[in-house]
Short mmCIF file of C-alpha atoms in Angstrom, two decimals:
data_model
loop_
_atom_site.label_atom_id
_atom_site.label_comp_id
_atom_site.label_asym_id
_atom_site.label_seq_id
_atom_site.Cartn_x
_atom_site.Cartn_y
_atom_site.Cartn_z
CA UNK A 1 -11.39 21.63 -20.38
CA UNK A 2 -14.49 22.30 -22.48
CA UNK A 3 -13.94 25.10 -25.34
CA UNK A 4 -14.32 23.97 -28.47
CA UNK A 5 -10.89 23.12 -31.05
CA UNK A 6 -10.43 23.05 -34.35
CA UNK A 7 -9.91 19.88 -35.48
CA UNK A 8 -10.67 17.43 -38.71
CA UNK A 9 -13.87 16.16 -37.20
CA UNK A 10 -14.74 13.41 -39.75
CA UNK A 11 -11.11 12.57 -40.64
CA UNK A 12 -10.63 11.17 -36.62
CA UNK A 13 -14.38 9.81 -36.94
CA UNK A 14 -12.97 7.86 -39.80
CA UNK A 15 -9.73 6.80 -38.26
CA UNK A 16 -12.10 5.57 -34.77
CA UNK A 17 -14.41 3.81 -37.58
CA UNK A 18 -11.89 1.75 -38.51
CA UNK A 19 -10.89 0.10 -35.43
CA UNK A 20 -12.61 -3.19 -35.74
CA UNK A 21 -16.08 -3.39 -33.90
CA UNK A 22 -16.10 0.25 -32.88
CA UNK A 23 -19.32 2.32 -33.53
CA UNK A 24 -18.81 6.00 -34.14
CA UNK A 25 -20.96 9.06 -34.19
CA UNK A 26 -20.67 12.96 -34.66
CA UNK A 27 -22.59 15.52 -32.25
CA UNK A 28 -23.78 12.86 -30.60
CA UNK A 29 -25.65 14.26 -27.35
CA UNK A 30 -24.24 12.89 -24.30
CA UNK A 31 -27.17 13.31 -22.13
CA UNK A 32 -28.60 9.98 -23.54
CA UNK A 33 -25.53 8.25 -21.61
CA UNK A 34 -25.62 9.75 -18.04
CA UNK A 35 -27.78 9.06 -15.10
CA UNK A 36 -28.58 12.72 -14.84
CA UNK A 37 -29.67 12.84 -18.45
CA UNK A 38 -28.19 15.61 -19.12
CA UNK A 39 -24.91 16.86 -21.07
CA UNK A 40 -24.49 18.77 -24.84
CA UNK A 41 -23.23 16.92 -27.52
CA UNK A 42 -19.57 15.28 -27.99
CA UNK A 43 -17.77 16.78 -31.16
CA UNK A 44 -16.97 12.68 -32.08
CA UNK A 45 -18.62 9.46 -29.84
CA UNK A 46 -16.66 6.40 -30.04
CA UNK A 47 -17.95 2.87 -28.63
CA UNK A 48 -15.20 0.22 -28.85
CA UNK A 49 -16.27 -3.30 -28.43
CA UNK A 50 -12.98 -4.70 -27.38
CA UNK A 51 -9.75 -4.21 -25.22
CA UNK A 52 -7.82 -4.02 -28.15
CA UNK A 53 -9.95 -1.45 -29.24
CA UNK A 54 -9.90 0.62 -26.44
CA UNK A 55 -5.98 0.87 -27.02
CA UNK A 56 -6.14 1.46 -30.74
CA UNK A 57 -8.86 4.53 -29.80
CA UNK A 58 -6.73 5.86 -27.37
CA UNK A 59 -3.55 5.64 -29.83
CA UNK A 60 -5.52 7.84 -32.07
CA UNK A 61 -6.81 10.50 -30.17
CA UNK A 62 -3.07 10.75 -28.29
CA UNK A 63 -1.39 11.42 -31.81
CA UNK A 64 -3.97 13.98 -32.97
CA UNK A 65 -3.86 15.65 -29.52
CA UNK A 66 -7.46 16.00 -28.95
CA UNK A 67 -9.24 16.39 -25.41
CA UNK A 68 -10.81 12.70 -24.59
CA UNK A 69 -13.03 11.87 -22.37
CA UNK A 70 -13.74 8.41 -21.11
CA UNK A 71 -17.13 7.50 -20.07
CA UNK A 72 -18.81 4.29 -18.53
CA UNK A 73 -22.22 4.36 -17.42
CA UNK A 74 -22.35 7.73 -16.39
CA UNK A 75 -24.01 7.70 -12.83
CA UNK A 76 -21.27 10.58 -10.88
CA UNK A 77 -21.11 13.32 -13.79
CA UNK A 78 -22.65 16.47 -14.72
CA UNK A 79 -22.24 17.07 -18.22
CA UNK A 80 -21.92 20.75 -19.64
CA UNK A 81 -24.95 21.66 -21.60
CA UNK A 82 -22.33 22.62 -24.67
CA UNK A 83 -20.87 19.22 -24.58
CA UNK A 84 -17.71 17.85 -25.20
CA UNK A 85 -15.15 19.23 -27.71
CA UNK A 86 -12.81 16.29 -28.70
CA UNK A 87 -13.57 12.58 -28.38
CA UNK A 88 -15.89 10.61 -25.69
CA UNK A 89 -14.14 6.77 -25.90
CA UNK A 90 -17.65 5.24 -24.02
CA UNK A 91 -17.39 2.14 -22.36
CA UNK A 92 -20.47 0.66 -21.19
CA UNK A 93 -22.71 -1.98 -22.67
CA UNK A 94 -20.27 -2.44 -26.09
CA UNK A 95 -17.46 -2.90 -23.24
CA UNK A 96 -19.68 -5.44 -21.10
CA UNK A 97 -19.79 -9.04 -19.58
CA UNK A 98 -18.19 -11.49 -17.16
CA UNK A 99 -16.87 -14.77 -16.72
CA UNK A 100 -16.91 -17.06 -13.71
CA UNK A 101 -14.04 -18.91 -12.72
CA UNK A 102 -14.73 -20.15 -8.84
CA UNK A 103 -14.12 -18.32 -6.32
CA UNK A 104 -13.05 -15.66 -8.92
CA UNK A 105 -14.59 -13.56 -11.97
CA UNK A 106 -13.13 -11.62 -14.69
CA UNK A 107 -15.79 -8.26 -15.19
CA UNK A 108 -15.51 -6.18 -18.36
CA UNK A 109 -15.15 -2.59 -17.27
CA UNK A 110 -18.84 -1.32 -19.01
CA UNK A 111 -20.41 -4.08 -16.84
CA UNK A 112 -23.52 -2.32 -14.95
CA UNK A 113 -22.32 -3.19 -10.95
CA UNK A 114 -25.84 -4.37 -10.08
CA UNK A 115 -25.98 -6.76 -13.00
CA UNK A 116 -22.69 -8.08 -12.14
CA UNK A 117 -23.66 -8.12 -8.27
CA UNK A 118 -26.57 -10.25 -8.78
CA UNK A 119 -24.99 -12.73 -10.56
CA UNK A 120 -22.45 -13.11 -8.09
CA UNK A 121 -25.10 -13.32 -5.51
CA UNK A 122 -26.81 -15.77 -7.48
CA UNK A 123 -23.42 -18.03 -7.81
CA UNK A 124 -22.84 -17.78 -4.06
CA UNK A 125 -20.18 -15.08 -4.75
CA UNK A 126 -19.89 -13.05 -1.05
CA UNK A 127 -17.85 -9.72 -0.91
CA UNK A 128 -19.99 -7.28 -3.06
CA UNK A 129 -23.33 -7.65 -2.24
CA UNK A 130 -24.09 -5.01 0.06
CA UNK A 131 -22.63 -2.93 -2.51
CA UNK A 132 -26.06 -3.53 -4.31
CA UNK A 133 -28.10 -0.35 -5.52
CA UNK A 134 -24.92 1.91 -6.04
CA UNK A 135 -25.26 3.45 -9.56
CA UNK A 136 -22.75 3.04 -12.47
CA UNK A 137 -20.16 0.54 -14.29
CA UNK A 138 -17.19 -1.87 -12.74
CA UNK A 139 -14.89 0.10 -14.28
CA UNK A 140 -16.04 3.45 -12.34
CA UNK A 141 -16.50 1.68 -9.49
CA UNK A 142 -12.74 0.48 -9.54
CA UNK A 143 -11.51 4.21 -10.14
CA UNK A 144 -13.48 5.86 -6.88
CA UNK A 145 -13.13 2.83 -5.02
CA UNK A 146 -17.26 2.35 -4.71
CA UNK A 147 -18.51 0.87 -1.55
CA UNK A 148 -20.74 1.12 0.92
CA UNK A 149 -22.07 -0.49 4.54
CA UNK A 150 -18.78 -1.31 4.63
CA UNK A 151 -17.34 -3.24 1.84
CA UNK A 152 -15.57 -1.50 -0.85
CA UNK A 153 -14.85 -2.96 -4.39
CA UNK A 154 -10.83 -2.70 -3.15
CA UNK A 155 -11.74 -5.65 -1.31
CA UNK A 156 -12.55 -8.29 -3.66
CA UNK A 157 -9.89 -6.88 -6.68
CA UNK A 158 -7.62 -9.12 -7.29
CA UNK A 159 -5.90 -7.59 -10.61
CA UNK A 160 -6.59 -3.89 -12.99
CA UNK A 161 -6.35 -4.22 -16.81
CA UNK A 162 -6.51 -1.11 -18.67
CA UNK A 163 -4.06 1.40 -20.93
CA UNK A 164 -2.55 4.38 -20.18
CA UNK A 165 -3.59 7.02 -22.14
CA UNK A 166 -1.56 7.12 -25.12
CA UNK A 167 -2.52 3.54 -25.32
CA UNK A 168 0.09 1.32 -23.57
CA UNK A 169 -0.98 -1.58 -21.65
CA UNK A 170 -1.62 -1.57 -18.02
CA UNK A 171 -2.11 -3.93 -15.56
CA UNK A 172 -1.93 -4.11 -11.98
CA UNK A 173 -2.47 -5.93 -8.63
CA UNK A 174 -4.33 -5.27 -5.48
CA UNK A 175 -0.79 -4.87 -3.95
CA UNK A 176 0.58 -2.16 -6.29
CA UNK A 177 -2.69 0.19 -6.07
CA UNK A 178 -3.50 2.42 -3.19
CA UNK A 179 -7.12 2.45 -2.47
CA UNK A 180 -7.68 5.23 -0.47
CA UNK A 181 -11.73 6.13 0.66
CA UNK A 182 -13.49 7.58 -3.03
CA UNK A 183 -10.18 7.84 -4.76
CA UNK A 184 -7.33 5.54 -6.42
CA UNK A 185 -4.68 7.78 -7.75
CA UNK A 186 -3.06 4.95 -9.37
CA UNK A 187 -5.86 4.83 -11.90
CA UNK A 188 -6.89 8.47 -12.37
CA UNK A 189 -4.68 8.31 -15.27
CA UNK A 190 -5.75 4.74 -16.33
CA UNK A 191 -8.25 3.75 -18.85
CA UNK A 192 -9.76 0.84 -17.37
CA UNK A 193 -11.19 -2.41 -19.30
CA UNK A 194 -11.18 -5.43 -16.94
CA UNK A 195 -10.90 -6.32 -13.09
CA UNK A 196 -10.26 -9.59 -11.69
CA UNK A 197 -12.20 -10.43 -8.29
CA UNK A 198 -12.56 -12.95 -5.49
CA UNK A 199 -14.92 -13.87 -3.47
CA UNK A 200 -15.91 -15.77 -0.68
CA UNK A 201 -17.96 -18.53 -0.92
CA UNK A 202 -21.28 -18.08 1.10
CA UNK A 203 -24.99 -19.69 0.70
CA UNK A 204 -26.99 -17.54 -1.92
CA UNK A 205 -29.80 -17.42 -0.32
CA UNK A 206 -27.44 -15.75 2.85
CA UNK A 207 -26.63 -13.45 -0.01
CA UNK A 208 -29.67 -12.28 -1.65
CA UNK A 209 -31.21 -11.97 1.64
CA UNK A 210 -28.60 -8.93 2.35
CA UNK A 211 -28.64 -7.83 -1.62
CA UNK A 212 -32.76 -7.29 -0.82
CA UNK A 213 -31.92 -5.62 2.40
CA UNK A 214 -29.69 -3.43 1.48
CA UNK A 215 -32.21 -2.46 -2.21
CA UNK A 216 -35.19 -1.76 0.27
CA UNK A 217 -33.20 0.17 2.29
CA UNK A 218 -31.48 2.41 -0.89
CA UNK A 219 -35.38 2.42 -1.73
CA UNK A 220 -36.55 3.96 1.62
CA UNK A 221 -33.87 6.46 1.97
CA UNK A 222 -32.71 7.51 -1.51
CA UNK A 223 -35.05 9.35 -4.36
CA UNK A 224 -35.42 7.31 -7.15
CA UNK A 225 -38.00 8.73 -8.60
CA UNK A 226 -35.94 11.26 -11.07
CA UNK A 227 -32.62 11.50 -12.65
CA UNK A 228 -29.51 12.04 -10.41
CA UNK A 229 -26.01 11.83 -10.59
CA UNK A 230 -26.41 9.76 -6.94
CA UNK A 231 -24.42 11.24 -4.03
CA UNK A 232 -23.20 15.11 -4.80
CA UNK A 233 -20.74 15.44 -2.29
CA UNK A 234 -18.26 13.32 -0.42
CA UNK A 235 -19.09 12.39 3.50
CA UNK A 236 -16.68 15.15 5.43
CA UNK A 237 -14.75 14.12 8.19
CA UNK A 238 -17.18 14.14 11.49
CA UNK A 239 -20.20 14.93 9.38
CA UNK A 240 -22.69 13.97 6.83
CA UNK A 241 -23.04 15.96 3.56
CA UNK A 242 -27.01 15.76 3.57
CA UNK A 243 -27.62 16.51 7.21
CA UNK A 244 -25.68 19.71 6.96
CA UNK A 245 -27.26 20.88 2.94
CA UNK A 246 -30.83 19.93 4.92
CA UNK A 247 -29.96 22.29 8.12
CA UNK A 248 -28.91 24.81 5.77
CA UNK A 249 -32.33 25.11 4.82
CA UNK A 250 -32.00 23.68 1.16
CA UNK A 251 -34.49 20.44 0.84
CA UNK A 252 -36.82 21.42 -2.06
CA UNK A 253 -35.08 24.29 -3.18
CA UNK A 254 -34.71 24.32 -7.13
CA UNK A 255 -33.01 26.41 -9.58
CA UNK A 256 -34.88 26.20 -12.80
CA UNK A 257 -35.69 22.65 -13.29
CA UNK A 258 -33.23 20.95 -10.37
CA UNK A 259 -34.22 20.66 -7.53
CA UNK A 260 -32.59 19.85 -3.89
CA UNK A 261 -34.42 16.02 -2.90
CA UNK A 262 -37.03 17.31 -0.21
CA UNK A 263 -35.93 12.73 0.52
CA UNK A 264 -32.68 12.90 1.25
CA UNK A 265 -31.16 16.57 0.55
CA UNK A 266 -27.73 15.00 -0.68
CA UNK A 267 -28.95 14.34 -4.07
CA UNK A 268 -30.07 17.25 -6.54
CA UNK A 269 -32.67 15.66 -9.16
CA UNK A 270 -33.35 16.68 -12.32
CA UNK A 271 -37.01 16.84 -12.38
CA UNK A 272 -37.88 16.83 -15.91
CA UNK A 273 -35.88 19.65 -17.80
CA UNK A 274 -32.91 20.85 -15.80
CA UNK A 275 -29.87 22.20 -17.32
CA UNK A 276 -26.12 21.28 -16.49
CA UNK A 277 -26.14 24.95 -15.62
CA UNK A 278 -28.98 24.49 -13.16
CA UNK A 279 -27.53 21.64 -10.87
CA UNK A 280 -24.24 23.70 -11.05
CA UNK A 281 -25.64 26.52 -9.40
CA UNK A 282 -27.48 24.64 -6.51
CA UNK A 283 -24.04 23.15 -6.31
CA UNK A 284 -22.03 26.68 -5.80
CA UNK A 285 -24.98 27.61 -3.73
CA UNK A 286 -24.76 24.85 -1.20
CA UNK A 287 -21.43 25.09 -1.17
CA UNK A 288 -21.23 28.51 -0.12
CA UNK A 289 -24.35 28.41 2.75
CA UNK A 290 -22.70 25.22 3.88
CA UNK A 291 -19.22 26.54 4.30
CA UNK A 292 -20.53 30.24 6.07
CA UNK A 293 -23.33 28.45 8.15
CA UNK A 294 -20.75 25.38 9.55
CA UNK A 295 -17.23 25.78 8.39
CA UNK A 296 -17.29 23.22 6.79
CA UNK A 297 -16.04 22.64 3.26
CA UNK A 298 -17.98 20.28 1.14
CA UNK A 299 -16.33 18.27 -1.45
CA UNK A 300 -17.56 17.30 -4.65
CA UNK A 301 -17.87 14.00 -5.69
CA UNK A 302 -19.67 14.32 -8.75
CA UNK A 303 -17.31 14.80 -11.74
CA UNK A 304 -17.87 18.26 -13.81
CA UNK A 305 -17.07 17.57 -17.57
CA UNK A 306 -16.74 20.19 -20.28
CA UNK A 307 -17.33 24.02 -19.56
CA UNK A 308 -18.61 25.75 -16.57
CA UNK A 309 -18.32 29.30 -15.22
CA UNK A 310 -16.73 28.23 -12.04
#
């Protein structure tokens, strides 16, 4: 979905105003809210400040039947350069904040994960902290599952809040949601606002000692120096992604201004001007070499939103 509808503009912009503590704006450029900073404009940009809110937005945009896109922090997505046509509902810093209850916490979806994980570290909260350094909100962390060095978020969830998307309530537990490795099909469908979590109690200092680790390592291995959506593509079964794009001859290469990490060849950076259009045609690229060089077909997992000539 991407082409741009007809539809009353500043009459929905109006009826998202209205929802108590929600900021609005028209042709409001989504680049300014993605890692990658990068993305066209949204036709309307809605930033609720409450779960209530989220549902009332959602009820909205469901009667009026207009594409919606829900957005956290913005760290897996490439972002047409002609935007969105209908409504982005963001959740991210207006959606943010946690509360301790030991040896458990209740995480507002917009939460940035590192925030969150440092607290926890710093409250002697075990379970997430080698998940330290991985881009993006709670929320999208609960709906791929995040993780890495073994722990995954599906560990420590105790309970889901959200809506659907016409704006019913949803919550779930840890029992009821199949975690599966970079995907939750429970929640594709599910806007999320909250998370529950438990921990394990373990000596902070124990803690921040791997939190440190694990940052120096992300810090030795990963470019950080420019914008990136992280990881492009999933790990394939009996491989890894960026030891097959690097012996496929692609570290360094660029198309206009992104540009293949010469670091670590899974990430494509945007090195000062790149286009959505850019990074989507290293993307076919790789894709292509990778599959005739090694058989082997690479799976995305950075999210495409809006337009692209596929």
């Amino acid at each position: 979905m991407g082409k741009r509808i007809d539809f009353d503009v500043e009459r929905i912009a109006d009826q998202l105003a209205g929802v108590r503590g929600t900021q609005v704006k028209i042709n409001e450029m989504i680049a300014a809210y993605t890692s990658y900073k990068i993305g066209g404009p949204a036709a309307v940009w809605a930033a609720p400040t409450s779960e209530e809110g989220v549902g009332q937005g959602l009820s909205i945009v469901q009667e009026a039947g207009i594409p919606l896109f829900i957005m956290g922090l913005g760290s897996n997505l490439l972002v047409s350069d002609k935007g969105w046509p209908g409504v982005v509902l963001y959740l991210g810093a207006n959606l943010s904040g946690w509360r301790f209850d030991d040896p458990a916490a209740t995480v507002m979806a917009g939460t940035c994960l590192l925030d969150f994980i440092q607290s926890a570290v710093h409250q002697g909260f075990g379970g997430m902290e080698l998940m330290a350094g991985i881009p993006g909100s709670v929320g999208g962390a609960l709906r791929m599952n995040a993780g890495a060095f073994g722990q995954e978020i599906e560990q420590t969830t105790v309970t889901v809040k959200g809506f659907q998307l016409d704006g019913t309530p949803f919550e779930a537990g840890r029992n009821e949601i199949h975690f599966s490795y970079r995907r939750v099909p429970q929640l594709e469908h599910v806007v999320i606002t909250s998370g529950l979590f438990r921990f394990e109690k373990t000596a902070a200092a124990t803690l921040k000692q791997r939190m440190n680790d694990i940052l120096a390592l992300r810090a030795k291995k990963q470019p950080l120096n420019y914008p990136s959506c992280g990881s492009v593509f999933k790990r394939p079964a009996g491989y890894y992604a960026g030891a097959l794009i690097e012996e496929a001859g692609f570290k360094g290469e660029r198309v206009g201004g992104a540009m293949v990490s010469p670091k670590h060849a899974g990430f494509i950076l945007n090195t000062g001007n790149a286009k959505a259009a850019d990074v989507f045609t290293l993307i076919r690229k790789i894709e292509d070499r990778v599959w005739q060089r090694f058989g082997v077909k690479l799976e995305r997992e950075v999210k495409l939103i809006g337009e692209f000539d596929e």
